[in-house]
mmCIF file of C-alpha atoms in Angstrom:
data_model
loop_
_atom_site.group_PDB
_atom_site.id
_atom_site.type_symbol
_atom_site.label_atom_id
_atom_site.label_comp_id
_atom_site.label_asym_id
_atom_site.label_seq_id
_atom_site.Cartn_x
_atom_site.Cartn_y
_atom_site.Cartn_z
ATOM 1 C CA UNK A 20 119.975 -0.774 137.013
ATOM 2 C CA UNK A 21 120.446 2.416 135.143
ATOM 3 C CA UNK A 22 122.280 2.258 131.850
ATOM 4 C CA UNK A 23 122.639 4.721 129.001
ATOM 5 C CA UNK A 24 123.954 3.513 125.669
ATOM 6 C CA UNK A 25 125.138 5.353 122.583
ATOM 7 C CA UNK A 26 126.914 4.415 119.404
ATOM 8 C CA UNK A 27 130.570 5.398 119.653
ATOM 9 C CA UNK A 28 131.226 7.068 116.306
ATOM 10 C CA UNK A 29 129.390 9.015 113.626
ATOM 11 C CA UNK A 30 130.931 10.503 110.517
ATOM 12 C CA UNK A 31 129.102 12.989 108.287
ATOM 13 C CA UNK A 32 129.877 15.480 105.556
ATOM 14 C CA UNK A 33 129.577 19.200 106.119
ATOM 15 C CA UNK A 34 126.066 20.423 105.361
ATOM 16 C CA UNK A 35 124.426 17.055 106.011
ATOM 17 C CA UNK A 36 122.224 16.324 109.006
ATOM 18 C CA UNK A 37 123.638 14.307 111.902
ATOM 19 C CA UNK A 38 121.504 12.068 114.076
ATOM 20 C CA UNK A 39 122.968 10.802 117.334
ATOM 21 C CA UNK A 40 120.989 8.126 119.132
ATOM 22 C CA UNK A 41 120.777 7.124 122.760
ATOM 23 C CA UNK A 42 118.857 4.463 124.652
ATOM 24 C CA UNK A 43 118.248 4.357 128.361
ATOM 25 C CA UNK A 44 116.790 1.759 130.656
ATOM 26 C CA UNK A 45 115.095 3.560 133.500
ATOM 27 C CA UNK A 46 111.527 4.525 132.668
ATOM 28 C CA UNK A 47 111.370 6.871 135.637
ATOM 29 C CA UNK A 48 113.800 9.316 134.038
ATOM 30 C CA UNK A 49 112.640 12.879 134.509
ATOM 31 C CA UNK A 50 115.035 14.926 132.398
ATOM 32 C CA UNK A 51 117.241 13.799 129.536
ATOM 33 C CA UNK A 52 120.223 15.862 128.514
ATOM 34 C CA UNK A 53 122.637 16.257 125.636
ATOM 35 C CA UNK A 54 126.123 17.512 126.446
ATOM 36 C CA UNK A 55 128.910 18.424 124.026
ATOM 37 C CA UNK A 56 132.612 18.033 124.749
ATOM 38 C CA UNK A 57 135.081 19.685 122.401
ATOM 39 C CA UNK A 58 138.714 18.466 122.382
ATOM 40 C CA UNK A 59 140.502 19.359 125.599
ATOM 41 C CA UNK A 60 137.438 21.048 127.080
ATOM 42 C CA UNK A 61 134.840 20.307 129.722
ATOM 43 C CA UNK A 62 131.255 19.316 129.036
ATOM 44 C CA UNK A 63 128.819 21.922 127.843
ATOM 45 C CA UNK A 64 125.065 21.472 128.092
ATOM 46 C CA UNK A 65 123.528 21.637 124.627
ATOM 47 C CA UNK A 66 119.896 21.010 125.317
ATOM 48 C CA UNK A 67 117.561 18.958 127.453
ATOM 49 C CA UNK A 68 114.055 17.577 127.320
ATOM 50 C CA UNK A 69 111.576 16.832 130.041
ATOM 51 C CA UNK A 70 110.200 13.316 130.012
ATOM 52 C CA UNK A 71 106.623 14.412 129.268
ATOM 53 C CA UNK A 72 107.707 15.986 125.968
ATOM 54 C CA UNK A 73 108.135 14.259 122.604
ATOM 55 C CA UNK A 74 110.182 16.842 120.808
ATOM 56 C CA UNK A 75 112.161 19.980 121.433
ATOM 57 C CA UNK A 76 113.688 22.218 118.785
ATOM 58 C CA UNK A 77 116.387 24.802 119.371
ATOM 59 C CA UNK A 78 117.808 26.412 116.213
ATOM 60 C CA UNK A 79 119.774 23.638 114.419
ATOM 61 C CA UNK A 80 119.122 21.111 117.172
ATOM 62 C CA UNK A 81 116.105 18.834 117.382
ATOM 63 C CA UNK A 82 115.638 16.402 120.255
ATOM 64 C CA UNK A 83 113.199 13.530 119.852
ATOM 65 C CA UNK A 84 112.076 11.382 122.760
ATOM 66 C CA UNK A 85 110.300 8.056 122.395
ATOM 67 C CA UNK A 86 109.449 7.224 125.952
ATOM 68 C CA UNK A 87 107.838 3.903 125.081
ATOM 69 C CA UNK A 88 111.057 2.650 123.479
ATOM 70 C CA UNK A 89 113.288 4.638 125.888
ATOM 71 C CA UNK A 90 115.008 6.172 122.883
ATOM 72 C CA UNK A 91 116.416 9.676 122.641
ATOM 73 C CA UNK A 92 117.940 11.280 119.579
ATOM 74 C CA UNK A 93 119.721 14.515 118.755
ATOM 75 C CA UNK A 94 119.511 15.818 115.222
ATOM 76 C CA UNK A 95 121.917 18.527 114.098
ATOM 77 C CA UNK A 96 120.832 20.210 110.891
ATOM 78 C CA UNK A 97 123.390 21.607 108.420
ATOM 79 C CA UNK A 98 126.285 20.079 110.337
ATOM 80 C CA UNK A 99 129.425 22.209 110.391
ATOM 81 C CA UNK A 100 133.061 21.305 111.059
ATOM 82 C CA UNK A 101 132.743 23.162 114.378
ATOM 83 C CA UNK A 102 130.192 20.570 115.450
ATOM 84 C CA UNK A 103 132.935 17.935 115.591
ATOM 85 C CA UNK A 104 133.009 16.839 119.223
ATOM 86 C CA UNK A 105 131.912 14.086 121.587
ATOM 87 C CA UNK A 106 128.204 14.160 122.395
ATOM 88 C CA UNK A 107 126.991 12.660 125.665
ATOM 89 C CA UNK A 108 123.474 11.637 126.476
ATOM 90 C CA UNK A 109 122.540 11.756 130.175
ATOM 91 C CA UNK A 110 119.498 10.938 132.238
ATOM 92 C CA UNK A 111 118.268 12.198 135.539
ATOM 93 C CA UNK A 112 116.535 9.249 137.119
ATOM 94 C CA UNK A 113 115.069 10.724 140.245
ATOM 95 C CA UNK A 114 115.692 13.423 142.772
ATOM 96 C CA UNK A 115 118.628 12.579 144.954
ATOM 97 C CA UNK A 116 120.724 10.751 142.383
ATOM 98 C CA UNK A 117 123.506 11.795 140.065
ATOM 99 C CA UNK A 118 123.162 12.152 136.327
ATOM 100 C CA UNK A 119 123.909 8.931 134.464
ATOM 101 C CA UNK A 120 125.941 9.424 131.300
ATOM 102 C CA UNK A 121 126.452 7.353 128.203
ATOM 103 C CA UNK A 122 129.959 6.726 126.872
ATOM 104 C CA UNK A 123 129.614 9.460 124.288
ATOM 105 C CA UNK A 124 129.369 9.563 120.496
ATOM 106 C CA UNK A 125 132.304 11.042 118.628
ATOM 107 C CA UNK A 126 130.972 13.113 115.723
ATOM 108 C CA UNK A 127 133.436 13.714 112.906
ATOM 109 C CA UNK A 128 132.470 16.265 110.258
ATOM 110 C CA UNK A 129 134.419 16.306 107.014
ATOM 111 C CA UNK A 130 134.447 19.200 104.564
ATOM 112 C CA UNK B 26 131.816 32.254 140.855
ATOM 113 C CA UNK B 27 130.662 32.460 137.257
ATOM 114 C CA UNK B 28 131.373 28.822 136.525
ATOM 115 C CA UNK B 29 132.732 25.644 138.042
ATOM 116 C CA UNK B 30 136.439 25.992 138.656
ATOM 117 C CA UNK B 31 138.828 23.092 139.074
ATOM 118 C CA UNK B 32 142.452 23.120 140.086
ATOM 119 C CA UNK B 33 145.024 22.211 139.108
ATOM 120 C CA UNK B 34 144.220 21.913 135.427
ATOM 121 C CA UNK B 35 147.071 19.452 134.988
ATOM 122 C CA UNK B 36 148.860 17.301 137.530
ATOM 123 C CA UNK B 37 151.738 14.898 136.963
ATOM 124 C CA UNK B 38 152.613 12.763 139.954
ATOM 125 C CA UNK B 39 154.782 9.804 140.738
ATOM 126 C CA UNK B 40 153.232 6.444 141.414
ATOM 127 C CA UNK B 41 152.591 6.006 145.135
ATOM 128 C CA UNK B 42 152.165 9.706 145.911
ATOM 129 C CA UNK B 43 148.938 11.253 147.190
ATOM 130 C CA UNK B 44 147.118 13.930 145.187
ATOM 131 C CA UNK B 45 144.339 16.387 145.979
ATOM 132 C CA UNK B 46 142.031 17.748 143.321
ATOM 133 C CA UNK B 47 139.927 20.794 144.066
ATOM 134 C CA UNK B 48 136.526 21.879 142.798
ATOM 135 C CA UNK B 49 134.842 25.248 143.340
ATOM 136 C CA UNK B 50 131.184 24.917 142.333
ATOM 137 C CA UNK B 51 128.874 27.656 141.176
ATOM 138 C CA UNK B 52 127.747 29.707 144.144
ATOM 139 C CA UNK B 53 124.424 28.497 145.511
ATOM 140 C CA UNK B 54 124.565 25.076 143.876
ATOM 141 C CA UNK B 55 123.760 22.463 146.484
ATOM 142 C CA UNK B 56 124.669 19.403 144.423
ATOM 143 C CA UNK B 57 128.252 18.631 143.434
ATOM 144 C CA UNK B 58 129.449 15.662 141.379
ATOM 145 C CA UNK B 59 132.778 14.059 140.596
ATOM 146 C CA UNK B 60 133.239 12.050 137.415
ATOM 147 C CA UNK B 61 136.277 10.442 135.826
ATOM 148 C CA UNK B 62 136.953 10.250 132.113
ATOM 149 C CA UNK B 63 139.671 7.850 131.034
ATOM 150 C CA UNK B 64 141.173 7.937 127.554
ATOM 151 C CA UNK B 65 138.566 6.780 125.064
ATOM 152 C CA UNK B 66 136.035 6.079 127.781
ATOM 153 C CA UNK B 67 132.807 7.706 128.799
ATOM 154 C CA UNK B 68 132.109 9.432 132.046
ATOM 155 C CA UNK B 69 132.491 7.254 135.123
ATOM 156 C CA UNK B 70 130.510 8.461 138.125
ATOM 157 C CA UNK B 71 132.580 8.638 141.299
ATOM 158 C CA UNK B 72 130.631 10.442 144.027
ATOM 159 C CA UNK B 73 128.151 13.206 144.539
ATOM 160 C CA UNK B 74 127.348 15.592 147.377
ATOM 161 C CA UNK B 75 124.030 17.031 148.421
ATOM 162 C CA UNK B 76 125.118 19.892 150.623
ATOM 163 C CA UNK B 77 128.044 18.561 152.612
ATOM 164 C CA UNK B 78 126.894 14.973 152.755
ATOM 165 C CA UNK B 79 127.618 12.265 150.206
ATOM 166 C CA UNK B 80 124.553 10.020 149.773
ATOM 167 C CA UNK B 81 126.156 7.990 147.019
ATOM 168 C CA UNK B 82 129.798 6.922 147.168
ATOM 169 C CA UNK B 83 129.224 3.830 145.099
ATOM 170 C CA UNK B 84 131.385 4.974 142.205
ATOM 171 C CA UNK B 85 134.624 5.366 144.123
ATOM 172 C CA UNK B 86 136.961 2.755 142.558
ATOM 173 C CA UNK B 87 138.771 1.815 145.761
ATOM 174 C CA UNK B 88 139.406 2.901 149.337
ATOM 175 C CA UNK B 89 142.342 4.961 148.050
ATOM 176 C CA UNK B 90 139.761 7.470 146.819
ATOM 177 C CA UNK B 91 137.965 9.835 149.163
ATOM 178 C CA UNK B 92 136.193 13.154 148.865
ATOM 179 C CA UNK B 93 134.891 15.803 151.157
ATOM 180 C CA UNK B 94 132.941 18.999 150.862
ATOM 181 C CA UNK B 95 132.814 21.817 153.355
ATOM 182 C CA UNK B 96 130.556 24.816 153.737
ATOM 183 C CA UNK B 97 128.371 23.562 150.887
ATOM 184 C CA UNK B 98 131.060 24.943 148.644
ATOM 185 C CA UNK B 99 134.523 23.658 147.826
ATOM 186 C CA UNK B 100 135.097 19.946 147.385
ATOM 187 C CA UNK B 101 138.357 18.031 147.429
ATOM 188 C CA UNK B 102 138.916 14.640 145.838
ATOM 189 C CA UNK B 103 141.902 12.846 147.329
ATOM 190 C CA UNK B 104 143.647 9.885 145.778
ATOM 191 C CA UNK B 105 146.129 8.128 148.031
ATOM 192 C CA UNK B 106 149.037 6.016 146.815
ATOM 193 C CA UNK B 107 148.288 6.821 143.181
ATOM 194 C CA UNK B 108 148.549 4.087 140.566
ATOM 195 C CA UNK B 109 149.046 4.410 136.822
ATOM 196 C CA UNK B 110 145.459 3.324 136.190
ATOM 197 C CA UNK B 111 144.332 6.439 138.080
ATOM 198 C CA UNK B 112 145.519 8.549 135.129
ATOM 199 C CA UNK B 113 142.444 10.253 133.704
ATOM 200 C CA UNK B 114 140.618 13.556 133.499
ATOM 201 C CA UNK B 115 138.678 14.201 136.682
ATOM 202 C CA UNK B 116 135.595 16.312 136.072
ATOM 203 C CA UNK B 117 133.568 18.172 138.648
ATOM 204 C CA UNK B 118 130.044 19.455 138.082
ATOM 205 C CA UNK B 119 127.492 21.290 140.159
ATOM 206 C CA UNK B 120 123.767 21.855 139.923
ATOM 207 C CA UNK B 121 121.139 23.831 141.785
ATOM 208 C CA UNK B 122 119.682 20.619 143.054
ATOM 209 C CA UNK B 123 120.361 16.951 142.501
ATOM 210 C CA UNK B 124 119.264 15.773 139.084
ATOM 211 C CA UNK B 125 118.843 19.197 137.511
ATOM 212 C CA UNK B 126 121.079 20.651 134.821
ATOM 213 C CA UNK B 127 124.722 20.132 135.746
ATOM 214 C CA UNK B 128 127.470 22.598 134.861
ATOM 215 C CA UNK B 129 130.922 21.154 134.390
ATOM 216 C CA UNK B 130 134.376 22.446 135.125
ATOM 217 C CA UNK B 131 137.236 22.107 132.653
ATOM 218 C CA UNK B 132 138.609 19.116 134.513
ATOM 219 C CA UNK B 133 141.932 18.138 136.038
ATOM 220 C CA UNK B 134 144.129 15.957 133.855
ATOM 221 C CA UNK B 135 145.978 13.594 136.183
ATOM 222 C CA UNK B 136 148.974 11.675 134.899
ATOM 223 C CA UNK B 137 150.623 9.112 137.141
ATOM 224 C CA UNK B 138 154.134 8.192 136.017
#
C-alpha cells in the first residue's frame, strides 16, 4: 500500500541549510509535492517535482528525487526564522486517487 | 472564488451533537478532498470527490461520518453524534483534476466538549 514517511523534527540555526527527507513506497508516483504549514494556517504548496526529474531548484529551495531509492528531499538554503513550520511531503500515485501525505516534519529555526 | 474557503473556522460542540462542515472549492476544480489533522498528527485522508461522486470513501473513520458534494462545487462533511476523539482540524482541498496540485483551505477547528 501507499505510505509516505518523514522524520518528525528538525532543528537548525539561522543561516544554515535545512534538509528535510521523505521516503515513499509506490514506484508509480507521478508527482511529488512539498507543502508548508505555518502555525494556525492551512497548507501551502511550496514546490513539486515530476517523477521523471532528478532535481528542481526554486530560489532557496532545492528538491532532489532519487526514484530508485524512492527518496525525496527538500533543501532550504540560508534558513530563516520565518521558515519555521511543518513541512509535508505528498505523493500523487495515479490519476483518480487522492494525494497521500506524510506526517510532516516540524522545522525549528533558532537565531 | 480566489481560494478554498471553509466554514466555520472554529466550531465547539457538545458530545453527541451533529455538526456540518462546509467547503467551497476553487471555481472549476473538479477534485475535492477532505483531510483531518489531529493534534501532533499528520494528515489523515477522509474522502475525495471527483465531480459529485466519491470514488474513495475508505478514510472515513466510522459510519458517523458522511460527505456530499453538489453541483461540482460546495461540499459538506457531516459528523453525527460527535465524540471527543473527533476533535481535530478538518482540512478541505481542491484541485483541477485528481492527483494534480491541491490547494488547501484554512481548515475548521472542531472541538467536542
